[in-house]
mmCIF file of C-alpha atoms in Angstrom:
data_model
loop_
_atom_site.group_PDB
_atom_site.id
_atom_site.type_symbol
_atom_site.label_atom_id
_atom_site.label_comp_id
_atom_site.label_asym_id
_atom_site.label_seq_id
_atom_site.Cartn_x
_atom_site.Cartn_y
_atom_site.Cartn_z
ATOM 1 C CA MET J 1 0.000 0.000 0.000
ATOM 2 C CA LEU J 2 2.840 2.405 0.906
ATOM 3 C CA VAL J 3 4.621 1.668 -2.383
ATOM 4 C CA TRP J 4 1.405 2.420 -4.306
ATOM 5 C CA LEU J 5 0.935 5.769 -2.500
ATOM 6 C CA LEU J 6 4.556 6.716 -3.145
ATOM 7 C CA SER J 7 4.055 5.816 -6.805
ATOM 8 C CA ILE J 8 1.119 8.215 -6.989
ATOM 9 C CA SER J 9 3.079 11.032 -5.342
ATOM 10 C CA TYR J 10 6.123 10.489 -7.550
ATOM 11 C CA SER J 11 4.073 10.300 -10.736
ATOM 12 C CA LEU J 12 2.186 13.479 -9.879
ATOM 13 C CA PHE J 13 5.447 15.236 -9.043
ATOM 14 C CA VAL J 14 7.163 14.258 -12.283
ATOM 15 C CA TRP J 15 4.380 14.312 -14.827
ATOM 16 C CA GLY J 16 1.523 16.433 -15.942
ATOM 17 C CA ALA J 17 -0.277 17.347 -12.727
ATOM 18 C CA PRO J 18 -0.329 20.807 -11.105
ATOM 19 C CA SER J 19 2.910 21.988 -9.492
ATOM 20 C CA PRO J 20 3.806 20.627 -6.026
ATOM 21 C CA GLY J 21 2.736 23.066 -3.368
ATOM 22 C CA SER J 22 -0.372 24.174 -5.214
ATOM 23 C CA SER J 23 -3.772 23.449 -3.709
ATOM 24 C CA SER J 24 -4.893 21.518 -6.795
ATOM 25 C CA TYR J 25 -1.796 19.283 -6.608
ATOM 26 C CA TYR J 26 -2.625 18.252 -3.059
ATOM 27 C CA GLN J 27 -6.288 17.773 -3.970
ATOM 28 C CA ILE J 28 -5.363 15.249 -6.653
ATOM 29 C CA GLU J 29 -2.764 13.497 -4.478
ATOM 30 C CA ASP J 30 -5.163 13.183 -1.543
ATOM 31 C CA THR J 31 -8.033 12.080 -3.774
ATOM 32 C CA LEU J 32 -6.084 9.281 -5.449
ATOM 33 C CA LYS J 33 -5.119 7.862 -2.059
ATOM 34 C CA LEU J 34 -8.792 7.170 -1.317
ATOM 35 C CA SER J 35 -10.831 4.197 -2.435
ATOM 36 C CA ARG J 36 -12.534 4.665 -5.814
ATOM 37 C CA PHE J 37 -15.950 5.386 -4.266
ATOM 38 C CA ALA J 38 -14.602 7.710 -1.588
ATOM 39 C CA ALA J 39 -12.504 9.479 -4.208
ATOM 40 C CA ALA J 40 -15.591 9.931 -6.385
ATOM 41 C CA ASP J 41 -17.419 11.531 -3.453
ATOM 42 C CA GLN J 42 -14.483 13.862 -2.974
ATOM 43 C CA VAL J 43 -14.562 14.883 -6.646
ATOM 44 C CA ARG J 44 -18.278 15.622 -6.464
ATOM 45 C CA VAL J 45 -17.617 17.954 -3.533
ATOM 46 C CA GLN J 46 -14.600 19.678 -5.093
ATOM 47 C CA GLY J 47 -16.207 20.212 -8.498
ATOM 48 C CA ASP J 48 -15.152 20.397 -12.146
ATOM 49 C CA GLY J 49 -11.564 21.511 -11.567
ATOM 50 C CA LEU J 50 -10.552 18.297 -9.834
ATOM 51 C CA LYS J 51 -12.645 16.200 -12.196
ATOM 52 C CA ASN J 52 -10.965 17.705 -15.254
ATOM 53 C CA SER J 53 -7.530 17.161 -13.742
ATOM 54 C CA LEU J 54 -8.332 13.455 -13.337
ATOM 55 C CA LYS J 55 -9.540 13.294 -16.931
ATOM 56 C CA GLN J 56 -6.256 14.800 -18.083
ATOM 57 C CA LEU J 57 -4.170 12.455 -15.950
ATOM 58 C CA ALA J 58 -5.984 9.371 -17.232
ATOM 59 C CA PHE J 59 -4.587 9.949 -20.709
ATOM 60 C CA ASP J 60 -1.218 11.403 -19.736
ATOM 61 C CA LYS J 61 1.160 8.821 -21.208
ATOM 62 C CA LYS J 62 3.954 10.070 -18.938
ATOM 63 C CA ALA J 63 1.988 9.238 -15.793
ATOM 64 C CA SER J 64 2.289 5.843 -14.134
ATOM 65 C CA MET J 65 -0.152 3.008 -14.731
ATOM 66 C CA ASP J 66 -1.493 3.332 -11.158
ATOM 67 C CA VAL J 67 -2.234 7.025 -11.543
ATOM 68 C CA ARG J 68 -3.802 6.690 -14.979
ATOM 69 C CA TRP J 69 -5.967 3.716 -13.988
ATOM 70 C CA LYS J 70 -7.177 5.263 -10.729
ATOM 71 C CA SER J 71 -7.806 8.666 -12.319
ATOM 72 C CA PHE J 72 -9.836 7.048 -15.064
ATOM 73 C CA MET J 73 -11.911 4.835 -12.789
ATOM 74 C CA VAL J 74 -12.695 7.666 -10.385
ATOM 75 C CA TYR J 75 -13.733 9.931 -13.260
ATOM 76 C CA VAL J 76 -16.064 7.230 -14.632
ATOM 77 C CA GLU J 77 -17.519 6.642 -11.170
ATOM 78 C CA VAL J 78 -18.404 10.339 -10.995
ATOM 79 C CA GLU J 79 -19.740 10.740 -14.532
ATOM 80 C CA LYS J 80 -21.383 7.315 -15.030
ATOM 81 C CA GLU J 81 -23.117 7.165 -18.465
ATOM 82 C CA GLN J 82 -21.806 10.631 -19.306
ATOM 83 C CA SER J 83 -18.313 9.167 -19.392
ATOM 84 C CA LEU J 84 -19.040 6.909 -22.404
ATOM 85 C CA PRO J 85 -16.997 9.056 -24.832
ATOM 86 C CA MET J 86 -14.032 8.831 -22.468
ATOM 87 C CA ILE J 87 -14.544 5.073 -22.096
ATOM 88 C CA THR J 88 -14.579 4.676 -25.878
ATOM 89 C CA LYS J 89 -11.309 6.612 -26.035
ATOM 90 C CA ALA J 90 -9.797 4.253 -23.457
ATOM 91 C CA LEU J 91 -11.002 1.188 -25.366
ATOM 92 C CA ASN J 92 -9.125 2.445 -28.422
ATOM 93 C CA ASP J 93 -6.012 3.518 -26.509
ATOM 94 C CA SER J 94 -2.619 2.167 -27.551
ATOM 95 C CA THR J 95 -1.828 1.300 -23.925
ATOM 96 C CA TRP J 96 -3.055 -2.141 -22.895
ATOM 97 C CA PHE J 97 -4.061 -1.239 -19.334
ATOM 98 C CA MET J 98 -6.238 1.623 -20.553
ATOM 99 C CA ARG J 99 -8.110 -0.743 -22.878
ATOM 100 C CA SER J 100 -8.580 -3.056 -19.905
ATOM 101 C CA ALA J 101 -9.728 -0.135 -17.743
ATOM 102 C CA GLY J 102 -12.153 0.948 -20.451
ATOM 103 C CA LEU J 103 -13.740 -2.499 -20.587
ATOM 104 C CA THR J 104 -13.906 -2.738 -16.792
ATOM 105 C CA ALA J 105 -15.599 0.652 -16.583
ATOM 106 C CA LEU J 106 -18.017 -0.047 -19.416
ATOM 107 C CA ASN J 107 -19.092 -3.328 -17.839
ATOM 108 C CA SER J 108 -20.062 -1.441 -14.678
ATOM 109 C CA ILE J 109 -22.247 0.968 -16.658
ATOM 110 C CA ASN J 110 -23.673 -0.898 -19.653
ATOM 111 C CA LYS J 111 -23.207 -4.670 -19.654
ATOM 112 C CA ARG J 112 -24.769 -5.232 -23.075
ATOM 113 C CA LEU J 113 -22.457 -2.710 -24.716
ATOM 114 C CA ALA J 114 -19.520 -4.097 -22.752
ATOM 115 C CA GLN J 115 -20.221 -7.562 -24.153
ATOM 116 C CA ARG J 116 -20.196 -6.216 -27.700
ATOM 117 C CA TRP J 117 -16.851 -4.574 -27.099
ATOM 118 C CA ALA J 118 -15.512 -7.662 -25.306
ATOM 119 C CA TYR J 119 -16.458 -9.861 -28.263
ATOM 120 C CA LYS J 120 -14.469 -7.605 -30.575
ATOM 121 C CA ILE J 121 -11.526 -7.294 -28.198
ATOM 122 C CA MET J 122 -11.228 -10.993 -27.469
ATOM 123 C CA GLN J 123 -10.917 -11.765 -31.161
ATOM 124 C CA LYS J 124 -7.872 -9.664 -31.894
ATOM 125 C CA ASP J 125 -6.404 -7.635 -29.031
ATOM 126 C CA SER J 126 -2.643 -8.102 -28.869
ATOM 127 C CA ALA J 127 -2.490 -8.074 -25.051
ATOM 128 C CA LEU J 128 -3.300 -11.281 -23.171
ATOM 129 C CA LEU J 129 -4.495 -9.420 -20.078
ATOM 130 C CA VAL J 130 -6.957 -7.408 -22.161
ATOM 131 C CA ARG J 131 -8.270 -10.576 -23.810
ATOM 132 C CA MET J 132 -8.636 -12.093 -20.344
ATOM 133 C CA LYS J 133 -10.666 -9.089 -19.246
ATOM 134 C CA ALA J 134 -12.849 -9.536 -22.328
ATOM 135 C CA PHE J 135 -13.308 -13.191 -21.422
ATOM 136 C CA GLU J 136 -14.410 -12.216 -17.908
ATOM 137 C CA VAL J 137 -17.070 -9.961 -19.396
ATOM 138 C CA LEU J 138 -18.301 -12.699 -21.757
ATOM 139 C CA LYS J 139 -17.975 -15.876 -19.707
ATOM 140 C CA ASP J 140 -21.581 -15.976 -18.445
ATOM 141 C CA SER J 141 -23.092 -15.251 -21.856
ATOM 142 C CA LYS J 142 -25.410 -17.892 -23.343
ATOM 143 C CA ASP J 143 -24.987 -16.550 -26.874
ATOM 144 C CA SER J 144 -23.964 -19.283 -29.354
ATOM 145 C CA GLN J 145 -21.649 -16.814 -31.118
ATOM 146 C CA VAL J 146 -19.751 -16.318 -27.883
ATOM 147 C CA SER J 147 -19.441 -20.075 -27.436
ATOM 148 C CA HIS J 148 -18.109 -20.356 -30.984
ATOM 149 C CA LEU J 149 -15.573 -17.609 -30.230
ATOM 150 C CA PHE J 150 -14.466 -19.439 -27.080
ATOM 151 C CA TRP J 151 -13.783 -22.576 -29.062
ATOM 152 C CA LYS J 152 -11.890 -20.606 -31.673
ATOM 153 C CA LYS J 153 -9.714 -18.920 -29.059
ATOM 154 C CA LEU J 154 -9.193 -22.190 -27.200
ATOM 155 C CA PHE J 155 -7.277 -23.515 -30.202
ATOM 156 C CA SER J 156 -5.748 -20.257 -31.431
ATOM 157 C CA GLU J 157 -2.039 -19.511 -31.323
ATOM 158 C CA ASP J 158 -2.457 -16.458 -29.098
ATOM 159 C CA SER J 159 -3.830 -18.695 -26.327
ATOM 160 C CA GLN J 160 -0.593 -20.702 -26.268
ATOM 161 C CA TYR J 161 3.108 -20.041 -26.041
ATOM 162 C CA LYS J 162 5.647 -22.580 -27.262
ATOM 163 C CA ASN J 163 2.957 -25.278 -27.188
ATOM 164 C CA GLN J 164 2.122 -24.434 -23.578
ATOM 165 C CA SER J 165 -1.327 -23.167 -22.595
ATOM 166 C CA LEU J 166 -1.629 -19.610 -21.362
ATOM 167 C CA TRP J 167 -3.944 -18.903 -18.397
ATOM 168 C CA ILE J 168 -6.841 -17.909 -20.591
ATOM 169 C CA ARG J 169 -6.978 -21.337 -22.190
ATOM 170 C CA GLY J 170 -7.816 -23.142 -18.966
ATOM 171 C CA ASP J 171 -10.406 -20.493 -18.115
ATOM 172 C CA ILE J 172 -12.104 -20.955 -21.474
ATOM 173 C CA ALA J 173 -12.073 -24.755 -21.294
ATOM 174 C CA ARG J 174 -13.502 -24.813 -17.771
ATOM 175 C CA THR J 175 -16.262 -22.408 -18.807
ATOM 176 C CA LEU J 176 -17.209 -24.566 -21.802
ATOM 177 C CA LEU J 177 -17.197 -27.599 -19.509
ATOM 178 C CA LYS J 178 -20.034 -26.107 -17.441
ATOM 179 C CA ASP J 179 -22.457 -26.847 -20.269
ATOM 180 C CA PRO J 180 -20.949 -29.243 -22.829
ATOM 181 C CA LYS J 181 -22.922 -29.497 -26.075
ATOM 182 C CA LYS J 182 -23.356 -32.611 -28.216
ATOM 183 C CA GLU J 183 -22.583 -30.598 -31.325
ATOM 184 C CA ASP J 184 -19.148 -29.891 -29.858
ATOM 185 C CA HIS J 185 -18.295 -33.554 -29.363
ATOM 186 C CA SER J 186 -15.552 -33.605 -32.022
ATOM 187 C CA LYS J 187 -13.953 -30.511 -30.487
ATOM 188 C CA TRP J 188 -13.813 -32.179 -27.096
ATOM 189 C CA VAL J 189 -12.206 -35.193 -28.746
ATOM 190 C CA GLN J 190 -9.569 -32.943 -30.264
ATOM 191 C CA LEU J 191 -8.929 -31.386 -26.863
ATOM 192 C CA LEU J 192 -8.587 -34.889 -25.433
ATOM 193 C CA HIS J 193 -5.520 -35.323 -27.645
ATOM 194 C CA ASP J 194 -4.028 -31.970 -26.711
ATOM 195 C CA LYS J 195 -0.438 -31.791 -25.419
ATOM 196 C CA ASP J 196 -1.637 -30.054 -22.265
ATOM 197 C CA LYS J 197 -2.604 -32.592 -19.610
ATOM 198 C CA GLU J 198 -5.061 -30.197 -17.985
ATOM 199 C CA MET J 199 -6.884 -29.912 -21.332
ATOM 200 C CA GLN J 200 -6.989 -33.700 -21.545
ATOM 201 C CA MET J 201 -8.588 -33.933 -18.104
ATOM 202 C CA ILE J 202 -11.167 -31.258 -18.902
ATOM 203 C CA ALA J 203 -12.005 -32.987 -22.189
ATOM 204 C CA THR J 204 -12.404 -36.293 -20.346
ATOM 205 C CA GLN J 205 -14.944 -34.703 -18.002
ATOM 206 C CA ALA J 206 -16.866 -33.244 -20.934
ATOM 207 C CA LEU J 207 -16.939 -36.563 -22.783
ATOM 208 C CA GLN J 208 -18.180 -38.259 -19.628
ATOM 209 C CA GLU J 209 -21.045 -35.766 -19.492
ATOM 210 C CA LEU J 210 -21.895 -36.384 -23.134
ATOM 211 C CA SER J 211 -21.657 -40.195 -22.940
ATOM 212 C CA SER J 212 -24.209 -42.832 -22.099
ATOM 213 C CA GLU J 213 -24.758 -43.763 -18.444
ATOM 214 C CA GLU J 214 -22.393 -46.743 -18.531
ATOM 215 C CA PHE J 215 -19.383 -44.459 -19.057
ATOM 216 C CA LYS J 216 -20.355 -41.615 -16.712
ATOM 217 C CA ASP J 217 -17.963 -42.731 -13.983
ATOM 218 C CA VAL J 218 -14.998 -43.540 -16.228
ATOM 219 C CA ASN J 219 -12.487 -40.750 -15.694
ATOM 220 C CA GLU J 220 -9.245 -42.262 -17.029
ATOM 221 C CA VAL J 221 -7.836 -40.200 -19.867
ATOM 222 C CA SER J 222 -6.305 -43.311 -21.428
ATOM 223 C CA PHE J 223 -9.736 -44.963 -21.691
ATOM 224 C CA TRP J 224 -11.182 -42.017 -23.585
ATOM 225 C CA LYS J 225 -8.187 -41.800 -25.858
ATOM 226 C CA GLU J 226 -8.673 -45.439 -26.779
ATOM 227 C CA LYS J 227 -12.380 -44.864 -27.270
ATOM 228 C CA TYR J 228 -11.710 -41.847 -29.516
ATOM 229 C CA PRO J 229 -8.264 -42.465 -31.007
ATOM 230 C CA ASN J 230 -8.521 -39.923 -33.816
ATOM 231 C CA SER J 231 -8.849 -36.239 -33.062
ATOM 232 C CA GLN J 232 -10.644 -34.179 -35.640
ATOM 233 C CA LYS J 233 -9.002 -30.842 -36.444
ATOM 234 C CA PHE J 234 -11.145 -27.889 -35.393
#
């Protein structure tokens, strides 16, 4: 916590904010030390000057990640739906953590719109952590297009590194496992033959769910590999 507060003070001293010693400098420093909701209350009391300073800091590329993220989230908490233009700017920002912040903020204001953005982001964003945020927004969706996207990303190169699964891959597989579909049987078979042992185990559980009663309790990966020796490329 102390390191984070020092980071805020240092970033404000070095970059972009009002000069140290000024009343507005101390207003921003004190505000960013508060929780997001308490900081938002403080901004409402102090008025447009402090709010506009936070808006400026959020997109100051010389400021630290902590300062930019907190400034942005506090501003959105104050402005709510009125902050949508700023959220859209964040979603299109070149900095990965601002895209993540934009999606986080949008999901707190308009979940339907956040899902549309998340669908787009998960397909092509270059940053794994941003794609993971998009997954978090989409994971409870029942939309068949989202399910199709999950399967696509499960087998895509950007979900793996040197043939090893990245975190997002396990998250996707476990989400699909919650409601395995018969039409996805061949995809589960392919996952059964994956190099990742965790994927094999998840696929085994899915195939158990999709099988007849006599195989419901068979959880040996080797059994299912013998039963389905050929994986079909997805």
